[in-house]
Short mmCIF file of C-alpha atoms in Angstrom, two decimals:
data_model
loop_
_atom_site.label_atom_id
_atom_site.label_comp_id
_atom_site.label_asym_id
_atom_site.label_seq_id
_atom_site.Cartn_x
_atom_site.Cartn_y
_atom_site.Cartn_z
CA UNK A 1 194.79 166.27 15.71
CA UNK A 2 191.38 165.01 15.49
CA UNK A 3 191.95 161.64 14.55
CA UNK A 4 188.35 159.82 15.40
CA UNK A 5 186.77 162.59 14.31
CA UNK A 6 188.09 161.74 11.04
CA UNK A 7 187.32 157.90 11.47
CA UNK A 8 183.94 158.69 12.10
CA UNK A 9 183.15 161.00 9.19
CA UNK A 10 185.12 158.17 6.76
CA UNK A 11 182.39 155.48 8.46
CA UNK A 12 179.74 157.83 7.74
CA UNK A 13 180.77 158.55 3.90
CA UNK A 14 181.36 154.72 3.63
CA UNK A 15 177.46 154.35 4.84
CA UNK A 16 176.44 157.40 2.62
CA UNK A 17 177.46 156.36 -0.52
CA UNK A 18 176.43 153.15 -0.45
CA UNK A 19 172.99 153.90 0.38
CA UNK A 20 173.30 156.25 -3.07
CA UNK A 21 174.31 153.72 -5.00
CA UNK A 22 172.31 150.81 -3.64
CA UNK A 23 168.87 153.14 -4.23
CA UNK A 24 170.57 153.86 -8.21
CA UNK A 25 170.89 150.40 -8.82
CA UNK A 26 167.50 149.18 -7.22
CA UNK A 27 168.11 145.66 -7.55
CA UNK A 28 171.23 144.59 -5.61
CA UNK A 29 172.73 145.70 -2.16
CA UNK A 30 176.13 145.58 -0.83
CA UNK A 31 177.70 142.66 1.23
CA UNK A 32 179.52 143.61 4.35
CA UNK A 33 182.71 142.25 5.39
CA UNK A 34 184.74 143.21 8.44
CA UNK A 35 187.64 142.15 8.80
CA UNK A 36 190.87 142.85 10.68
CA UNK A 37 194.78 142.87 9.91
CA UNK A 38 197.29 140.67 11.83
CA UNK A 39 200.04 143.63 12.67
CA UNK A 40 197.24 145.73 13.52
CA UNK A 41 193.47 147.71 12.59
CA UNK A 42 191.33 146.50 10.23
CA UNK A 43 188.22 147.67 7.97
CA UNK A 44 184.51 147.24 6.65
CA UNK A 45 184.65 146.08 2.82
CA UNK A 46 181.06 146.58 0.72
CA UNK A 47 180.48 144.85 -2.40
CA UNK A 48 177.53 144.87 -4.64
CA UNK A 49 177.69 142.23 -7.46
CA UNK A 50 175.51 141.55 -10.50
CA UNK A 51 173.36 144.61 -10.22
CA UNK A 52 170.98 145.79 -12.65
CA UNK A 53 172.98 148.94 -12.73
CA UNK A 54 176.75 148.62 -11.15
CA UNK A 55 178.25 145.25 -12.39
CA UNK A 56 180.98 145.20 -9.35
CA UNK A 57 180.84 148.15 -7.04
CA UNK A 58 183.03 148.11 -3.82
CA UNK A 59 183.60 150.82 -1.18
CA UNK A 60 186.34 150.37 1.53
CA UNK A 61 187.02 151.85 4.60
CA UNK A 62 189.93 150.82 6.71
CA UNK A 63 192.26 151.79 9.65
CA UNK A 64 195.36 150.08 9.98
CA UNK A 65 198.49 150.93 11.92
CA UNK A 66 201.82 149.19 11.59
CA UNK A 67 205.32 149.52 12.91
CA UNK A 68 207.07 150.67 10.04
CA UNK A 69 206.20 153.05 7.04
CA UNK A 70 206.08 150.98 3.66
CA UNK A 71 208.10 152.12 0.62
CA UNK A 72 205.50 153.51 -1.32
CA UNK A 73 204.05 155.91 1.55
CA UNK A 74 207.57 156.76 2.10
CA UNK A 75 208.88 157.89 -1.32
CA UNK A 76 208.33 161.35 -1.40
CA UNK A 77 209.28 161.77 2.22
CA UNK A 78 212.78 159.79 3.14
CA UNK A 79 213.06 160.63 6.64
CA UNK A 80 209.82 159.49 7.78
CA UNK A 81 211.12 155.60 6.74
CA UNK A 82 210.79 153.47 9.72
CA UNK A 83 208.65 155.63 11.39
CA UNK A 84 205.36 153.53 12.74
CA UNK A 85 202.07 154.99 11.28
CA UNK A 86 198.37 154.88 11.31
CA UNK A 87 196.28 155.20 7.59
CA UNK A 88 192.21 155.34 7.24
CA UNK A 89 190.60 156.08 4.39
CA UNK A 90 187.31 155.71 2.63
CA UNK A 91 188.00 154.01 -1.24
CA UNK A 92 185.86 153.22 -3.78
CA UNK A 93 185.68 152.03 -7.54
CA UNK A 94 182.36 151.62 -9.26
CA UNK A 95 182.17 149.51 -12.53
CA UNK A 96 178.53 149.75 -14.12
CA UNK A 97 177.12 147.41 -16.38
CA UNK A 98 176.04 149.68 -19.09
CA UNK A 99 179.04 150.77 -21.48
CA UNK A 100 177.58 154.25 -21.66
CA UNK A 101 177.93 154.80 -17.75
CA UNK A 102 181.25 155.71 -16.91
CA UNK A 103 183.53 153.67 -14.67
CA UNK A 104 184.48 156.09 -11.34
CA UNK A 105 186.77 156.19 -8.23
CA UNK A 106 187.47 158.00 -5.15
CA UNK A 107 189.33 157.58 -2.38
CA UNK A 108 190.05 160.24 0.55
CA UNK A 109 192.49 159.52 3.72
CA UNK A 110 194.72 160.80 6.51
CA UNK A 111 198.18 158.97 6.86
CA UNK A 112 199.89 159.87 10.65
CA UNK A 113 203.36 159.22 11.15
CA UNK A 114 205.26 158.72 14.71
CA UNK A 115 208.40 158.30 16.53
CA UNK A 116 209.05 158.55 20.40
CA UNK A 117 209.47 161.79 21.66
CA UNK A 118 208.72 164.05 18.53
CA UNK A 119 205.18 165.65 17.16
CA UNK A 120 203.57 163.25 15.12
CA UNK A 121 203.86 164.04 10.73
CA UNK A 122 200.10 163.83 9.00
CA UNK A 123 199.17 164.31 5.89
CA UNK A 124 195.52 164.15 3.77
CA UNK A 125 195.43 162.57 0.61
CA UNK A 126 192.85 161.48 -2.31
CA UNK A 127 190.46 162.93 -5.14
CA UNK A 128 188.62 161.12 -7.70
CA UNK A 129 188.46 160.47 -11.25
CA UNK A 130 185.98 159.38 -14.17
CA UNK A 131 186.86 156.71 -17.03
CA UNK A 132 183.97 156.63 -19.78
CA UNK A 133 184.15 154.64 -22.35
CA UNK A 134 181.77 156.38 -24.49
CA UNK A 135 182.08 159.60 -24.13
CA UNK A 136 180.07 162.34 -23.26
CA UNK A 137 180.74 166.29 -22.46
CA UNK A 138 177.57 166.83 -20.63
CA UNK A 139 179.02 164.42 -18.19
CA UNK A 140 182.72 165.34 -18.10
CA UNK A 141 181.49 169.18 -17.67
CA UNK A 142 179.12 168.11 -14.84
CA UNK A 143 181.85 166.20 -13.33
CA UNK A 144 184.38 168.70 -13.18
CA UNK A 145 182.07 171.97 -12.34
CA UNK A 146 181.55 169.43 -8.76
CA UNK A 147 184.90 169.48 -8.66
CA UNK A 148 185.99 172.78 -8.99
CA UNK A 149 182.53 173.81 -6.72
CA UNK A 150 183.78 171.73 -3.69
CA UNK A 151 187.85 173.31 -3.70
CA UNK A 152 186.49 176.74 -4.65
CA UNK A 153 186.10 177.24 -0.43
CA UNK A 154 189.60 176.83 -0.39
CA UNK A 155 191.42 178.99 -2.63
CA UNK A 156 190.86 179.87 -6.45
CA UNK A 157 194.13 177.65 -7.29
CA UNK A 158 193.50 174.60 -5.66
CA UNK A 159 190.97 172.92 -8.41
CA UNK A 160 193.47 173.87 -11.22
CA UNK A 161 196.86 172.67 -9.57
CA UNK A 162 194.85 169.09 -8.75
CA UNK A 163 193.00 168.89 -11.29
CA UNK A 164 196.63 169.08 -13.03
CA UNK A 165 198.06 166.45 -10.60
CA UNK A 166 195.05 164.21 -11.79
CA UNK A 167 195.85 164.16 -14.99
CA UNK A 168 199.14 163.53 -14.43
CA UNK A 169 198.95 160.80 -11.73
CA UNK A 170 196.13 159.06 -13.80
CA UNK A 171 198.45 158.52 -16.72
CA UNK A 172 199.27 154.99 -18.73
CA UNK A 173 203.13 155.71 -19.26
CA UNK A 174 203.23 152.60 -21.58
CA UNK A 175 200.19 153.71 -23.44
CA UNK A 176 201.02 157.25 -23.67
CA UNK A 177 197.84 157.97 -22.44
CA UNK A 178 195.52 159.39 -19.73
CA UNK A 179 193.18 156.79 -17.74
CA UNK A 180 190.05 158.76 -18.07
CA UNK A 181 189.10 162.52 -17.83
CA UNK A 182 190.15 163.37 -14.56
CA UNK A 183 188.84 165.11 -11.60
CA UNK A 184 191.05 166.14 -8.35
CA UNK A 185 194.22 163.90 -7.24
CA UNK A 186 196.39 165.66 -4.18
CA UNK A 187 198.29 164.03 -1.31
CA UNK A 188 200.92 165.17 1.00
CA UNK A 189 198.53 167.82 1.95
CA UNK A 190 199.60 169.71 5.19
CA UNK A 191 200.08 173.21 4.01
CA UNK A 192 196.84 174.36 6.11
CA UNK A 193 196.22 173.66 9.72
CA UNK A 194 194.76 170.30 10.45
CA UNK A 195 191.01 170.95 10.81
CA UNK A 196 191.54 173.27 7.57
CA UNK A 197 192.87 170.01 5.57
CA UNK A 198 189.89 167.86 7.53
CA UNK A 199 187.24 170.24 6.07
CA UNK A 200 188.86 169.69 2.55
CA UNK A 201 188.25 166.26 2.55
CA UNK A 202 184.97 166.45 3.53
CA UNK A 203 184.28 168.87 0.86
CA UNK A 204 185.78 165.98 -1.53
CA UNK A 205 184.40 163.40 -0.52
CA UNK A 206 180.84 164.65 -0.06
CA UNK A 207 181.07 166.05 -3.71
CA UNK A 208 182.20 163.04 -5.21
CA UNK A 209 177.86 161.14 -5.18
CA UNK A 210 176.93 164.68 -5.54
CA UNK A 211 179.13 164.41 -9.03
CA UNK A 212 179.01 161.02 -10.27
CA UNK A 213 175.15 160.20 -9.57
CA UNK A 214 173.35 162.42 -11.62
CA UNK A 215 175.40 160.84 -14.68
CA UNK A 216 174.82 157.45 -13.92
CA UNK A 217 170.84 158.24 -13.42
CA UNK A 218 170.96 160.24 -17.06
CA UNK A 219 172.72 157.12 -18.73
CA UNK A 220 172.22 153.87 -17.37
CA UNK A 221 169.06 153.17 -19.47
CA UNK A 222 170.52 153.75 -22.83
CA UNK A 223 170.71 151.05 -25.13
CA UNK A 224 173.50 149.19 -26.01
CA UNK A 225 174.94 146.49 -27.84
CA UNK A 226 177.84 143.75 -28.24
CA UNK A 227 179.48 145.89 -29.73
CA UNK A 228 179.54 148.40 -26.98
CA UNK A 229 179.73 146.11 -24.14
CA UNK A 230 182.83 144.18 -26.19
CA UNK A 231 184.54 148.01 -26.28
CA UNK A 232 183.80 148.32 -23.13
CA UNK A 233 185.47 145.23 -21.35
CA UNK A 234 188.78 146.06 -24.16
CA UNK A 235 188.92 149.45 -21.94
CA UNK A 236 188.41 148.35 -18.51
CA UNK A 237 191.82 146.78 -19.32
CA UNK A 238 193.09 149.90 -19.59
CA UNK A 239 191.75 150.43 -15.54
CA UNK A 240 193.27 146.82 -14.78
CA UNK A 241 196.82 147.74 -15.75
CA UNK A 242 197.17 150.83 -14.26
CA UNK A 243 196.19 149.60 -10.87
CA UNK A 244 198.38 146.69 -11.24
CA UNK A 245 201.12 148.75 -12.20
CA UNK A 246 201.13 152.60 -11.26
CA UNK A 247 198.44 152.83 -8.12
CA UNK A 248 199.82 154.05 -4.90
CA UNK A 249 196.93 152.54 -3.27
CA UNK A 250 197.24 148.95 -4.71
CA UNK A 251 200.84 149.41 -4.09
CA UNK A 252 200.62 150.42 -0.55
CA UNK A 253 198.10 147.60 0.59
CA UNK A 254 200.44 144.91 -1.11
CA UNK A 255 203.61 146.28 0.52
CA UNK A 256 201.72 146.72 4.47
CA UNK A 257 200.37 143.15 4.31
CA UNK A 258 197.56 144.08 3.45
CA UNK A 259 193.87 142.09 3.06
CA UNK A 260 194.40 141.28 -1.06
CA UNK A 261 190.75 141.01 -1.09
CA UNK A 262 190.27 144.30 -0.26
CA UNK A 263 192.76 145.54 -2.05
CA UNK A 264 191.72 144.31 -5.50
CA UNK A 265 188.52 144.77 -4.74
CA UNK A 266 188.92 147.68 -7.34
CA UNK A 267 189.17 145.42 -10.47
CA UNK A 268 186.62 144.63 -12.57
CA UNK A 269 185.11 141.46 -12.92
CA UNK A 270 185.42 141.43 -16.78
CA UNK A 271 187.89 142.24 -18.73
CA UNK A 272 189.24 141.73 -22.08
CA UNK A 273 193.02 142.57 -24.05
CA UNK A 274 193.08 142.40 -27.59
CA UNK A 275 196.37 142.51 -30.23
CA UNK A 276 196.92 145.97 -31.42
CA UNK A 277 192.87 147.06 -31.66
CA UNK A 278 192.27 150.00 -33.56
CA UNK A 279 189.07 151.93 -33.66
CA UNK A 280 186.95 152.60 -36.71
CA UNK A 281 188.28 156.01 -37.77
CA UNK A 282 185.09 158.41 -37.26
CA UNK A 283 183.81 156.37 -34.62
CA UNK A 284 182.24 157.11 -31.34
CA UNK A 285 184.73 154.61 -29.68
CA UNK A 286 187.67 156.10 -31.96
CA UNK A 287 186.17 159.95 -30.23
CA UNK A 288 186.85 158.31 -27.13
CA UNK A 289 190.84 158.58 -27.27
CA UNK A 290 190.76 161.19 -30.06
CA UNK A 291 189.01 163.75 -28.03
CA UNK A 292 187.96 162.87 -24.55
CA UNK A 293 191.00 161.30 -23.24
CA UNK A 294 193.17 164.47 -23.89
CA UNK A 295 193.70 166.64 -20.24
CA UNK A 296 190.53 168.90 -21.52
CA UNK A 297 189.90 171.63 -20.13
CA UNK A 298 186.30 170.94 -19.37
CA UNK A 299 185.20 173.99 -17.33
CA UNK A 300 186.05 175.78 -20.36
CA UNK A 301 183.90 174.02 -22.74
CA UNK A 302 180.50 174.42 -20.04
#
């Protein structure tokens, strides 16, 4: 294992993207704040608030070790549970201001577990998704072609099997409905050797500014209205309760004593619920659930 190699290129991707996104918004620039964790590691948070482009806009990285595996990165594997571990990851959400720019996320990390006197377990884990709230299929086509272009190194089944998972992990139960269009969600991923699984998340996580950029350049000068921005915050509480209630991530900081800062730094910083909305039939925001929000196929539709 190559474990500060990976630390570096996570500091580096951390750096990289924020540079992107501070240039795209032009106005604002991100806020650093170290910080470190009582049981042990730490991490750099970035903000950048009241843009002219990204509303709330915060990229993570952190490194944290701890004595005991929590619950949620234990689930799927029962006889790692009290084994001490080590996570780092880079993870980001980006809320824009402008309803026609889609909110996005990504996250990418390496989780190593070890006991006394046997190898240690790792895995990779992470992908990224896109959540419009007008829709648009130049976009969700653009999105997904990155998508498929960075796991096409690695075998001609690995973009369809998570691009699958992403649909399915990025899915409202109580609303019977996806979060946004998708991208790539894996995790548990050991099947290669290690530096074979450390090139894949490079190839993610480079793609992911490479992806999500060029959309926010093409729509962040469109014109809007209250009427958009009011759609807008009702869906962004779509966003708030799945992280609340389904996000590994969330769920994983909270139960490692996490820095709740950090943690919910992924929530937007308005938000609105209203009783039992229903869309104009017809509509562009009725399209959104109609037609977008549906586990397209998108590469078929290029």
């Amino acid at each position: 294992m190559h474990v500060e190699a990976v630390k570096s290129y996570l500091l580096g991707l951390q750096d990289d993207i924020c540079s992107q996104l501070a240039e795209e918004d032009g106005q604002a620039s991100f806020i650093v704040d170290e910080w470190q964790r009582a049981e042990g590691g730490g991490g750099r948070s970035r903000v950048l608030s009241e843009g002219a482009v990204f509303e709330k806009a915060g990229v993570n990285f952190s490194h944290v070790v701890g004595a005991s595996l929590p619950p949620s990165a234990s689930a799927s594997r029962p006889e790692l549970a009290g084994r001490s571990f080590q996570a780092m990851g880079v993870s980001l959400v980006i809320h824009p201001r402008n309803p026609y720019v889609p909110t996005s996320h990504a996250n990418v990390r390496l989780f190593v577990a070890e006991k006394p006197g046997e190898d240690p377990v790792w895995w990779f884990g992470g992908g990224y998704d896109l959540t419009p709230y007008y829709g648009n299929e130049e976009d969700c086509i653009a999105w997904h072609q990155e998508a498929a272009s960075a796991c096409a190194p690695f075998g001609e089944d690995v973009y369809p099997r998570y691009k699958k998972w992403c649909d399915e992990y990025f899915h409202l139960k109580h609303r019977a409905e996806p979060r946004g269009v998708g991208g790539l969600f894996y995790d548990d991923l050991n099947e290669w050797d290690f530096d074979t699984c450390f090139s894949f998340m490079q190839a993610v996580g480079d793609s992911y500014i490479r992806a999500y950029r060029p959309i926010v350049n093409r729509r962040k000068s469109q014109p809007y209205g209250e009427r958009e921005r009011d759609f807008q915050l009702y869906r962004r509480g779509r966003y708030v309760e799945f992280n609340l209630v389904y996000d590994r991530g969330t769920l994983f900081g909270l139960q490692s004593d996490g820095r709740t800062e950090a943690i919910l730094m992924s929530l937007p910083p308005l938000v609105r619920w209203e009783y039992d909305y229903q869309p104009e039939p017809g509509s562009d925001e009725a399209a959104l659930t109609e037609y977008y929000l549906t586990d397209r196929d998108w590469l078929a539709q290029a």
